[in-house]
Coordinates of C-alpha atoms in Angstrom, one line a residue:
M113 CA -5.5 14.8 -54.0
T114 CA -2.9 17.7 -53.6
D115 CA -4.0 18.5 -50.1
F116 CA -3.6 14.5 -49.1
V117 CA -0.6 12.5 -48.8
H118 CA -1.7 9.0 -48.4
P119 CA 0.8 7.1 -45.6
T120 CA 0.3 3.9 -47.2
L121 CA 2.1 5.4 -50.4
L122 CA 5.2 6.5 -48.2
L123 CA 5.4 3.1 -46.3
V124 CA 5.0 0.9 -49.8
L125 CA 7.0 3.0 -51.9
G126 CA 9.3 3.6 -49.1
A127 CA 10.4 -0.1 -49.0
L128 CA 11.6 -0.4 -52.1
P129 CA 15.1 1.4 -51.4
I130 CA 15.8 -0.4 -47.9
P131 CA 17.7 -3.2 -49.5
F132 CA 20.1 -0.9 -51.0
L133 CA 20.9 1.3 -47.8
R134 CA 23.5 0.3 -45.9
G135 CA 24.7 1.4 -42.4
L136 CA 23.7 4.9 -40.6
I137 CA 22.1 5.8 -43.8
R138 CA 19.9 2.8 -43.8
K139 CA 19.1 3.4 -40.0
I140 CA 18.1 7.2 -40.7
Y141 CA 15.5 6.2 -43.6
L142 CA 14.0 3.7 -41.5
L143 CA 13.1 6.3 -38.9
L144 CA 12.2 9.2 -41.4
I145 CA 9.8 7.3 -43.5
P146 CA 7.4 6.5 -40.3
A147 CA 8.0 9.9 -39.2
L148 CA 6.6 11.2 -42.3
A149 CA 3.9 9.2 -42.0
I150 CA 3.4 10.3 -38.5
L151 CA 3.1 13.7 -40.3
A152 CA 1.0 12.6 -42.9
V153 CA -1.7 11.8 -40.9
L154 CA -1.5 14.7 -38.5
T155 CA -2.1 17.0 -40.9
M156 CA -4.8 15.4 -43.2
Q157 CA -8.6 16.7 -43.5
P158 CA -11.4 15.0 -43.2
G159 CA -13.0 14.1 -46.8
D160 CA -12.9 11.4 -49.9
Y161 CA -9.9 11.2 -51.8
G162 CA -8.7 9.1 -54.8
A163 CA -12.8 8.7 -56.2
A164 CA -12.5 6.6 -59.6
R165 CA -14.3 4.4 -61.8
F166 CA -12.7 0.7 -62.1
I167 CA -14.5 -2.3 -63.9
G168 CA -17.2 -0.5 -63.6
Q169 CA -17.4 0.6 -60.2
D170 CA -17.2 3.4 -58.0
I171 CA -13.7 3.1 -56.5
L172 CA -12.4 5.7 -53.1
I173 CA -8.9 5.2 -52.5
A174 CA -9.2 7.2 -49.1
K175 CA -12.2 7.9 -46.9
V176 CA -11.0 10.3 -44.0
D177 CA -13.0 10.7 -41.0
N178 CA -12.5 10.7 -37.1
L179 CA -12.8 7.1 -37.1
S180 CA -10.0 6.4 -39.6
I181 CA -7.9 9.0 -38.1
V182 CA -7.6 7.6 -34.6
F183 CA -6.5 4.2 -36.0
A184 CA -4.0 5.8 -38.7
T185 CA -2.5 7.9 -35.6
V186 CA -1.7 4.8 -33.6
F187 CA -0.6 2.9 -36.8
T188 CA 2.0 5.3 -37.5
I189 CA 2.9 6.0 -33.9
M190 CA 3.5 2.1 -33.4
S191 CA 5.6 2.3 -36.9
L192 CA 8.0 4.5 -35.5
I193 CA 8.4 2.6 -32.2
G194 CA 8.7 -0.9 -34.2
M195 CA 11.2 0.4 -36.3
V196 CA 13.3 2.2 -33.5
Y197 CA 13.0 -1.8 -31.8
A198 CA 14.5 -3.2 -34.9
L199 CA 17.0 -0.9 -35.8
H200 CA 19.8 -3.5 -35.0
L201 CA 18.6 -5.6 -37.3
T202 CA 20.9 -6.1 -40.6
C203 CA 18.2 -8.4 -42.2
A204 CA 16.6 -5.9 -45.0
G205 CA 13.8 -8.7 -45.8
Q206 CA 12.3 -7.8 -42.3
H207 CA 12.5 -4.3 -42.8
V208 CA 10.7 -4.3 -45.9
A209 CA 8.0 -6.6 -44.7
A210 CA 7.5 -4.6 -41.9
F211 CA 7.1 -1.2 -44.4
V212 CA 4.7 -3.3 -46.6
Y213 CA 2.5 -4.5 -43.6
V214 CA 2.0 -1.2 -41.9
G215 CA 1.4 0.3 -45.4
S216 CA -1.2 -1.8 -46.1
A217 CA -2.8 -2.0 -42.6
L218 CA -3.1 2.0 -43.2
G219 CA -4.6 0.9 -47.1
V220 CA -7.2 -0.7 -45.1
V221 CA -8.3 1.9 -42.5
F222 CA -8.5 4.4 -45.6
A223 CA -10.1 2.1 -47.7
G224 CA -13.3 3.8 -49.1
D225 CA -14.5 0.7 -51.0
Y226 CA -14.4 -3.1 -50.6
L227 CA -12.0 -3.5 -53.6
T228 CA -9.4 -1.4 -52.1
L229 CA -10.0 -2.8 -48.8
F230 CA -9.6 -6.6 -50.2
L231 CA -6.6 -5.7 -52.2
F232 CA -4.6 -4.1 -49.0
W233 CA -6.1 -6.9 -46.9
E234 CA -4.5 -9.6 -48.8
V235 CA -1.3 -7.8 -49.1
M236 CA -1.5 -7.6 -45.2
A237 CA -1.5 -10.9 -44.6
F238 CA 1.4 -12.0 -47.2
A239 CA 3.6 -9.5 -45.5
S240 CA 3.0 -10.7 -42.1
A241 CA 3.8 -14.0 -42.9
Y242 CA 7.2 -12.8 -44.1
L243 CA 7.9 -12.2 -40.6
V244 CA 7.4 -15.8 -39.4
F245 CA 9.2 -17.3 -42.3
A246 CA 12.0 -15.0 -41.6
Q247 CA 12.5 -17.0 -38.0
R248 CA 14.0 -19.9 -40.3
S249 CA 13.1 -22.4 -37.8
R250 CA 11.1 -25.7 -38.9
Q251 CA 8.3 -24.5 -36.3
A252 CA 8.3 -21.1 -37.6
I253 CA 7.8 -22.4 -41.4
R254 CA 5.3 -24.5 -40.2
A255 CA 3.4 -21.9 -38.3
G256 CA 3.5 -19.6 -41.5
F257 CA 2.3 -21.8 -44.0
R258 CA -0.8 -22.5 -41.3
Y259 CA -0.8 -18.9 -41.1
L260 CA -1.0 -18.6 -44.7
M261 CA -3.8 -20.9 -45.1
V262 CA -6.3 -19.7 -42.7
H263 CA -6.0 -16.2 -44.0
I264 CA -6.3 -17.0 -47.8
T265 CA -9.4 -19.1 -46.4
G266 CA -10.6 -16.1 -44.9
G267 CA -9.4 -13.5 -47.8
L268 CA -11.8 -15.9 -49.9
A269 CA -14.5 -15.9 -47.7
L270 CA -14.4 -11.9 -47.8
L271 CA -14.1 -11.9 -51.3
G272 CA -17.0 -14.1 -51.9
G273 CA -18.8 -11.7 -49.3
I274 CA -17.9 -8.5 -51.5
I275 CA -19.0 -9.9 -54.8
A276 CA -22.3 -11.3 -53.6
H277 CA -22.9 -7.9 -51.3
G278 CA -22.1 -6.0 -54.2
L279 CA -24.6 -7.8 -56.6
T280 CA -27.3 -7.0 -53.9
V281 CA -26.9 -3.5 -53.2
G282 CA -25.5 -2.7 -56.4
S283 CA -22.4 -0.7 -54.9
L284 CA -18.7 -1.7 -53.4
R285 CA -18.7 1.3 -51.0
F286 CA -17.4 0.4 -47.7
G287 CA -19.7 1.7 -44.6
P288 CA -22.3 0.8 -42.1
I289 CA -24.0 -2.4 -43.7
E290 CA -27.9 -1.5 -43.7
S291 CA -29.3 -3.9 -46.3
G292 CA -29.7 -6.8 -43.4
M293 CA -27.9 -9.8 -43.2
D294 CA -27.8 -12.1 -46.0
V295 CA -25.3 -14.8 -47.4
G296 CA -22.7 -12.1 -48.5
V297 CA -23.0 -10.3 -45.5
Y298 CA -22.3 -13.2 -43.3
L299 CA -19.3 -14.0 -45.2
I300 CA -17.8 -10.4 -45.1
L301 CA -18.2 -10.8 -41.2
A302 CA -16.9 -14.2 -41.0
G303 CA -13.7 -12.6 -43.3
F304 CA -13.4 -9.8 -40.6
M305 CA -13.9 -12.2 -37.6
L306 CA -11.0 -14.5 -38.8
N307 CA -8.6 -11.1 -38.9
A308 CA -10.1 -10.1 -35.5
A309 CA -9.1 -13.6 -33.7
V310 CA -12.6 -14.5 -32.7
P311 CA -13.0 -18.3 -31.3
P312 CA -13.1 -20.6 -33.2
L313 CA -11.5 -18.7 -35.7
N314 CA -8.2 -17.2 -33.4
A315 CA -5.7 -20.2 -33.1
W316 CA -4.0 -18.8 -36.0
L317 CA -2.7 -16.0 -34.0
T318 CA -1.5 -17.9 -30.8
D319 CA 0.2 -20.5 -33.3
A320 CA 2.2 -18.1 -35.5
Y321 CA 2.8 -15.2 -33.3
P322 CA 5.4 -17.2 -30.8
E323 CA 7.1 -18.3 -34.0
A324 CA 7.8 -15.0 -35.5
T325 CA 11.3 -13.1 -35.3
V326 CA 11.5 -11.2 -32.2
T327 CA 10.8 -7.7 -34.0
G328 CA 8.1 -9.4 -36.4
A329 CA 6.0 -10.6 -33.6
V330 CA 6.0 -6.5 -31.9
F331 CA 4.7 -5.8 -35.6
M332 CA 2.3 -8.3 -35.8
S333 CA 0.9 -8.0 -32.0
A334 CA -0.4 -4.1 -33.3
F335 CA -1.7 -4.3 -36.8
T336 CA -3.8 -7.4 -38.1
T337 CA -6.2 -7.8 -35.0
K338 CA -6.6 -3.9 -34.7
T339 CA -7.4 -3.4 -38.7
A340 CA -10.3 -5.8 -37.8
V341 CA -11.7 -4.0 -35.1
Y342 CA -11.5 -1.0 -37.5
V343 CA -13.6 -2.7 -40.1
L344 CA -16.1 -4.1 -37.9
A345 CA -16.6 -0.7 -36.5
R346 CA -16.7 1.0 -39.9
A347 CA -19.5 -2.0 -41.4
F348 CA -21.1 -3.7 -37.9
P349 CA -21.5 -1.3 -34.7
G350 CA -24.5 -2.4 -33.0
T351 CA -24.6 -5.9 -34.5
E352 CA -25.9 -8.0 -31.3
L353 CA -23.8 -11.3 -31.9
L354 CA -20.5 -9.4 -31.7
V355 CA -21.6 -8.5 -28.1
W356 CA -21.7 -12.2 -26.9
L357 CA -18.6 -12.9 -29.4
G358 CA -16.6 -10.6 -27.7
T359 CA -17.8 -11.3 -24.3
V360 CA -16.6 -15.1 -24.7
M361 CA -13.2 -13.7 -26.5
A362 CA -12.4 -11.6 -23.1
L363 CA -12.8 -14.9 -21.0
Y364 CA -11.8 -17.3 -23.7
G365 CA -8.1 -15.7 -24.1
V366 CA -8.1 -15.5 -20.3
V367 CA -8.9 -19.3 -19.6
Y368 CA -6.3 -20.6 -22.1
A369 CA -3.6 -18.5 -20.9
V370 CA -3.4 -20.3 -18.0
L371 CA -2.4 -23.4 -19.6
E372 CA 1.0 -21.6 -21.5
N373 CA 4.1 -22.0 -20.7
D374 CA 5.5 -20.1 -23.9
C375 CA 6.1 -16.3 -22.6
R376 CA 4.7 -15.1 -25.9
R377 CA 2.0 -17.4 -26.7
L378 CA 0.6 -16.3 -23.4
L379 CA 0.6 -13.1 -24.8
A380 CA -0.8 -13.7 -27.9
Y381 CA -3.7 -15.2 -25.8
H382 CA -4.3 -11.8 -23.7
I383 CA -4.4 -10.4 -27.3
V384 CA -7.6 -12.6 -27.9
S385 CA -8.9 -11.4 -24.7
Q386 CA -8.1 -7.5 -24.9
V387 CA -9.7 -7.5 -28.7
G388 CA -12.8 -9.2 -27.1
Y389 CA -13.5 -6.2 -25.3
M390 CA -12.9 -4.3 -28.8
V391 CA -15.6 -6.5 -30.5
A392 CA -18.2 -6.5 -27.5
G393 CA -17.9 -2.3 -27.5
I394 CA -18.5 -2.7 -31.4
G395 CA -21.6 -5.0 -30.7
I396 CA -23.3 -2.8 -27.9
G397 CA -22.7 0.0 -30.4
T398 CA -23.8 2.9 -28.6
E399 CA -21.5 6.1 -29.0
M400 CA -19.8 5.2 -25.8
A401 CA -19.0 2.0 -26.9
V402 CA -17.7 2.4 -30.0
N403 CA -15.5 5.1 -28.4
G404 CA -14.3 2.9 -25.9
A405 CA -13.5 0.2 -28.5
A406 CA -11.7 2.7 -30.8
S407 CA -9.7 4.2 -27.6
H408 CA -9.1 0.4 -26.1
A409 CA -7.5 -0.3 -29.4
F410 CA -5.1 2.8 -29.5
A411 CA -4.1 2.2 -25.9
H412 CA -3.8 -1.8 -26.7
I413 CA -1.6 -1.3 -29.6
L414 CA 1.0 0.7 -27.5
Y415 CA 1.2 -1.8 -24.2
K416 CA 0.9 -4.9 -26.0
A417 CA 3.7 -3.9 -28.0
L418 CA 5.9 -3.0 -25.0
L419 CA 4.6 -6.6 -23.4
F420 CA 5.9 -8.1 -26.7
M421 CA 8.9 -6.0 -26.7
G422 CA 9.9 -7.2 -23.3
A423 CA 9.4 -10.8 -24.0
G424 CA 11.3 -10.2 -27.1
A425 CA 14.0 -8.8 -24.9
V426 CA 14.3 -11.8 -23.1
I427 CA 14.3 -14.2 -25.8
Y428 CA 16.9 -12.1 -27.8
V429 CA 19.1 -12.3 -25.3
T430 CA 18.9 -15.5 -23.4
G431 CA 17.7 -17.8 -26.6
R432 CA 14.6 -19.2 -24.1
R433 CA 11.2 -18.7 -24.1
K434 CA 9.4 -20.8 -21.7
L435 CA 8.7 -19.9 -18.1
T436 CA 9.9 -23.0 -16.9
E437 CA 13.5 -22.4 -18.2
L438 CA 13.1 -18.4 -17.2
G439 CA 13.9 -16.8 -13.6
G440 CA 15.8 -14.7 -11.9
L441 CA 16.4 -12.1 -14.6
Y442 CA 15.7 -9.2 -12.6
R443 CA 19.2 -9.0 -11.4
T444 CA 20.6 -8.6 -15.0
M445 CA 17.9 -7.0 -16.8
P446 CA 16.4 -4.4 -14.2
L447 CA 15.4 -1.9 -17.3
T448 CA 13.5 -4.2 -18.7
V449 CA 11.8 -5.6 -16.3
A450 CA 10.7 -1.9 -15.0
L451 CA 9.6 -1.3 -18.3
Y452 CA 7.8 -4.5 -19.0
M453 CA 6.1 -4.1 -15.8
V454 CA 4.6 -0.7 -17.0
G455 CA 3.0 -2.3 -20.0
A456 CA 1.7 -5.1 -17.2
F457 CA 0.0 -2.3 -15.2
A458 CA -1.4 -1.1 -18.5
I459 CA -3.3 -3.6 -19.8
S460 CA -4.5 -4.7 -16.4
A461 CA -6.2 -1.3 -16.1
F462 CA -4.1 0.3 -13.0
P463 CA -5.1 3.7 -12.3
F464 CA -2.9 6.1 -14.2
F465 CA -2.3 4.0 -17.1
S466 CA -3.5 3.7 -20.2
G467 CA -6.0 0.9 -19.7
F468 CA -7.9 2.1 -17.0
V469 CA -9.1 5.2 -18.9
T470 CA -10.1 3.1 -22.3
K471 CA -11.1 -0.4 -21.1
S472 CA -13.3 1.2 -18.0
M473 CA -15.3 2.8 -20.9
V474 CA -16.6 -0.2 -22.8
I475 CA -17.7 -1.9 -19.5
A476 CA -19.5 1.5 -18.6
A477 CA -21.2 1.7 -22.0
A478 CA -22.2 -2.2 -21.2
G479 CA -23.4 -1.3 -17.7
Q480 CA -25.4 2.3 -19.4
D481 CA -27.2 -0.2 -21.8
H482 CA -28.2 -2.6 -18.9
R483 CA -25.9 -5.5 -19.8
A484 CA -25.0 -6.6 -16.3
L485 CA -23.9 -10.5 -17.7
V486 CA -21.6 -8.5 -20.0
V487 CA -20.1 -6.0 -17.3
L488 CA -19.6 -8.9 -14.7
A489 CA -17.9 -11.1 -17.4
L490 CA -15.8 -8.3 -18.9
T491 CA -14.8 -7.7 -14.9
M492 CA -13.5 -11.0 -14.3
A493 CA -11.1 -11.1 -17.5
S494 CA -10.0 -7.9 -16.2
S495 CA -9.0 -10.0 -13.2
G496 CA -7.8 -12.9 -15.0
T497 CA -5.7 -10.3 -17.3
F498 CA -3.5 -9.4 -14.4
L499 CA -3.4 -12.6 -12.9
H500 CA -1.5 -13.9 -16.1
T501 CA 0.3 -11.2 -18.2
G502 CA 1.0 -8.5 -14.7
L503 CA 1.8 -11.5 -12.3
K504 CA 2.3 -15.0 -13.1
L505 CA 4.5 -14.2 -16.7
P506 CA 6.8 -11.4 -14.7
Y507 CA 7.2 -13.4 -11.8
Y508 CA 7.9 -16.7 -13.6
M509 CA 10.3 -14.8 -16.4
F510 CA 12.0 -12.3 -14.0
F511 CA 12.0 -13.6 -10.6
G512 CA 11.0 -17.1 -9.3
T513 CA 13.8 -19.6 -9.3
D514 CA 17.1 -18.2 -10.5
R515 CA 18.2 -20.4 -13.7
K516 CA 21.7 -18.7 -13.6
L517 CA 21.3 -17.4 -17.1
E518 CA 23.3 -15.4 -18.6
A519 CA 21.7 -12.3 -19.2
R520 CA 22.5 -8.2 -19.9
E521 CA 20.2 -5.4 -21.0
P522 CA 19.3 -5.9 -24.7
P523 CA 20.5 -3.7 -27.4
R524 CA 20.1 0.1 -26.3
N525 CA 17.7 0.8 -29.4
M526 CA 15.3 -1.8 -27.8
L527 CA 15.5 -0.1 -24.4
I528 CA 14.5 3.1 -26.4
A529 CA 11.5 1.6 -28.3
M530 CA 10.2 0.1 -25.2
S531 CA 10.4 3.6 -22.9
M532 CA 8.7 5.4 -25.8
A533 CA 5.7 2.9 -25.4
A534 CA 6.0 3.3 -21.9
V535 CA 6.0 6.8 -21.9
L536 CA 3.0 6.9 -23.9
C537 CA 1.2 4.1 -21.5
I538 CA 1.8 6.5 -18.8
A539 CA 0.9 9.9 -20.6
I540 CA -2.5 8.6 -21.6
G541 CA -3.0 7.1 -18.2
V542 CA -2.5 10.8 -16.7
F543 CA -4.0 12.7 -19.4
P544 CA -6.5 11.1 -21.3
Q545 CA -8.3 14.0 -22.8
P546 CA -6.1 14.4 -25.9
L547 CA -7.0 10.6 -26.8
Y548 CA -10.8 11.5 -26.2
A549 CA -10.2 14.5 -28.4
L550 CA -9.5 11.9 -31.4
L551 CA -12.5 9.7 -30.8
P552 CA -15.2 9.2 -33.4
H553 CA -17.9 10.9 -31.4
P554 CA -18.1 13.1 -28.2
V555 CA -17.0 12.0 -25.2
D556 CA -18.8 12.2 -22.2
F557 CA -16.9 10.0 -19.2
E558 CA -14.7 10.7 -16.7
P559 CA -12.4 7.5 -15.5
Y560 CA -11.0 9.2 -12.5
T561 CA -14.2 9.0 -10.2
T562 CA -13.6 7.7 -6.3
V563 CA -15.5 4.7 -7.1
H564 CA -14.4 3.8 -10.2
I565 CA -10.7 3.8 -8.9
T566 CA -11.8 2.1 -5.2
E567 CA -13.5 -0.5 -7.4
S568 CA -10.8 -1.2 -9.7
L569 CA -7.8 -1.5 -6.8
G570 CA -10.1 -3.6 -4.8
L571 CA -10.3 -6.0 -7.7
L572 CA -6.4 -5.7 -8.3
M573 CA -5.5 -6.1 -5.2
F574 CA -7.7 -9.4 -4.3
T575 CA -6.4 -10.9 -7.6
A576 CA -2.8 -10.0 -6.2
L577 CA -3.7 -12.0 -3.0
G578 CA -5.3 -14.8 -5.0
F579 CA -1.9 -15.2 -6.6
V580 CA -0.2 -15.3 -3.5
L581 CA -2.1 -17.6 -1.8
F582 CA -2.2 -20.1 -5.0
L583 CA 1.0 -19.6 -6.3
K584 CA 1.9 -23.5 -6.6
A585 CA -1.2 -24.1 -8.4
L586 CA -0.2 -21.6 -10.8
D587 CA 3.4 -23.1 -11.7
P588 CA 3.9 -23.5 -15.5
E589 CA 4.3 -27.0 -16.8
N590 CA 6.3 -27.7 -19.9
T591 CA 3.5 -28.6 -22.2
I592 CA 1.7 -27.1 -25.3
S593 CA -2.1 -26.9 -25.7
I594 CA -3.7 -27.0 -28.9
D595 CA -6.7 -24.9 -29.5
T596 CA -9.0 -25.0 -32.5
D597 CA -5.9 -25.1 -34.6
W598 CA -6.2 -29.0 -34.1
F599 CA -8.3 -29.2 -36.8
Y600 CA -5.8 -28.0 -39.6
R601 CA -3.0 -29.7 -38.1
K602 CA -4.4 -32.9 -37.5
G603 CA -6.9 -33.0 -40.4
A604 CA -4.3 -31.9 -42.5
R605 CA -2.5 -35.0 -41.9
R606 CA -5.3 -37.1 -42.5
F607 CA -6.0 -35.2 -45.9
L608 CA -2.6 -35.6 -46.8
W609 CA -3.0 -39.5 -46.1
L610 CA -6.0 -39.7 -47.9
A611 CA -4.4 -38.2 -50.7
E612 CA -1.3 -40.2 -50.5
N613 CA -2.9 -43.7 -49.9
P614 CA -6.5 -44.3 -51.3
L615 CA -6.9 -41.4 -54.0
A616 CA -3.2 -42.2 -55.3
R617 CA -3.7 -46.0 -55.6
Y618 CA -7.4 -45.1 -57.4
E619 CA -5.3 -42.5 -60.0
K620 CA -2.9 -45.3 -60.7
A621 CA -5.0 -47.7 -61.3
V622 CA -6.9 -45.3 -63.6
S623 CA -3.6 -44.7 -65.5
D624 CA -2.6 -48.1 -65.9
V625 CA -6.0 -49.0 -67.5
S626 CA -5.7 -45.9 -69.7
E627 CA -1.9 -46.8 -70.6
T628 CA -3.1 -50.6 -71.1
T629 CA -6.3 -50.3 -73.0
V630 CA -7.7 -46.8 -73.9
L631 CA -4.8 -45.0 -75.4
P632 CA -3.7 -48.2 -77.8
F633 CA -7.3 -48.4 -78.8
L634 CA -7.0 -44.5 -79.7
H635 CA -3.9 -44.8 -81.3
G636 CA -5.1 -47.6 -83.6
A637 CA -8.1 -45.5 -84.8
A638 CA -6.5 -42.6 -85.2
R639 CA -3.7 -44.7 -87.6
T640 CA -6.7 -46.5 -89.9
G641 CA -8.6 -43.4 -89.4
L642 CA -12.5 -43.4 -88.8
R643 CA -15.2 -45.3 -90.7
I644 CA -18.7 -43.6 -90.2
D645 CA -21.7 -44.1 -92.3
H646 CA -23.2 -41.1 -91.6
S647 CA -27.0 -42.3 -92.9
K648 CA -27.0 -44.6 -90.0
V649 CA -25.6 -42.1 -87.6
D650 CA -28.8 -39.7 -89.2
A651 CA -31.1 -42.7 -88.6
V652 CA -30.2 -43.4 -84.9
V653 CA -29.9 -39.7 -83.8
N654 CA -33.5 -39.2 -85.3
G655 CA -34.6 -42.5 -83.7
V656 CA -33.1 -41.3 -80.1
A657 CA -34.6 -38.0 -80.7
R658 CA -38.1 -39.4 -81.1
A659 CA -37.5 -41.9 -77.9
I660 CA -36.5 -38.9 -76.0
L661 CA -39.7 -37.1 -77.1
S662 CA -42.0 -39.9 -76.5
T663 CA -40.1 -40.8 -73.0
G664 CA -40.8 -37.4 -71.9
E665 CA -44.6 -37.3 -72.9
A666 CA -44.9 -40.7 -70.8
L667 CA -42.9 -39.4 -68.1
R668 CA -45.1 -36.2 -68.0
H669 CA -48.5 -38.4 -67.8
L670 CA -46.9 -40.7 -65.1
Q671 CA -47.5 -40.1 -61.6
T672 CA -43.8 -40.1 -60.5
G673 CA -42.0 -37.7 -58.3
V674 CA -39.1 -35.1 -59.6
V675 CA -36.2 -37.4 -58.9
T676 CA -37.5 -40.6 -60.5
Q677 CA -38.6 -38.5 -63.9
Y678 CA -34.6 -36.8 -63.7
A679 CA -33.3 -40.4 -62.9
L680 CA -35.2 -42.1 -66.1
A681 CA -34.4 -39.0 -68.5
M682 CA -30.6 -39.9 -67.2
I683 CA -30.8 -43.0 -68.1
V684 CA -32.6 -42.7 -71.6
G685 CA -29.8 -40.1 -72.3
V686 CA -27.1 -42.6 -71.4
I687 CA -28.6 -45.2 -73.9
A688 CA -28.9 -43.0 -76.5
A689 CA -25.0 -41.2 -75.9
T690 CA -24.3 -45.0 -76.3
A691 CA -26.2 -46.0 -79.2
V692 CA -24.5 -42.9 -81.1
F693 CA -20.9 -43.7 -79.8
A694 CA -21.4 -47.3 -81.1
V695 CA -22.6 -46.5 -84.8
M696 CA -19.8 -43.7 -84.8
W697 CA -17.0 -46.6 -84.0
R698 CA -18.5 -49.2 -86.0

């Protein structure tokens, strides 16, 4: 491995000295490590690295190819942008958690076997959960525990699937699954889909992301779901189920965003929607579709982080995050407004912004595969994205009713990070070829055709007209909508009631009987000793054995079902055990 430096080592080991550094030295260090990780990714060559044997299995620490490089490139770039955004923080814990989080996500991207993948998969869950707990509010702590509960459940499903699949195929190598769909494969798919926030396994995202710290939410928006997109692209390309799940995701997130009042919760639902495009592209499975999914993940990480940074800047300055409490900030935060709108245009697929050259590739791949319904649904979802993220949210957050809030631009490092992401969103939109060159398959797609530009602008302008005409109907309400998290929010409460009432009373009754009857009897027996007549025990045992044999012979001749025979055998066994116990304690 002399010609390969794993970026995970740089970030995870690089997290260790952070608590001991102070001031300017810490800030330089926080930027240096991600910069070195970017350099490590840009200079690595395709190949297998770190092959070994562990518990009788072949382990491959790093598998480098075009698919892993495109995700690793944007992950390391985002780690640098995120660190610039968080540079003002004095809390070392958040920096450490962010380093470990990014490093474990890179560990998943390069994992060549399922054991390595599972290890980093679980580390990623716990590191990201810290970014929720670090907010320290009551709501954040509750959301953090729910987040962990869901991800531990998903991790157990993944582990069970890995074991079952490994026993079936005799190998734990991570790659395209060609053995057919069995129980193990379905469990692996379920574990991956949970992290991708595929409905109904999505509510953890919109529950936890709004409760994370301002800087933590930026990191969380970039890594967990896109890591899941990567593993789906690696293991399940061409899986028909994913086409329809991804299409439903794209619409599902847009519909729920209509109901949202919390600015970051609204953006979180649009993560669900945008990841739906990627999942659908992976399900289609053609070279263009997989290229579209990978390129859209690349673009999405940057523009979604920019949107979360813009919303986070507002929360940092005003302390408010509900649209019903915001408005009129364009006067005091003009730079934040401008940078946010770059992200809004990118996610809405405006020409000359990154989403235009990536999202359209997925839709075009669906069209080439003769999937008219998928094309229609994804196009409708794109219109809804512009309606809420590009129009509704900035209108009510920055314009709308002036709430007379005392506000200012956020710290300079936050503006610099937003500017870095904004420049990349525009650069990818204007010059898509460098991104296309990174993709796993050769690209034969031209986004800037007259028809495509005209259709996109027509759809966007029609959406803007609808926003103006129905503005009053889109007014946010001071409510919160419960998604499928209802089941574990309410279900957990019901389970605790059951544990604290009927089960606790039953346990107390059993304990009382034990203390008043069983334990005194056992203590007395221990003091006086056991009086066992071994000849009688032998006689009883022999008799019981003969009875069981004769009963079995009789059952064999009886015309009874298996269940009946099993019940009779159980009765005989209980009688025999009771007889032996009675003789021993006579």
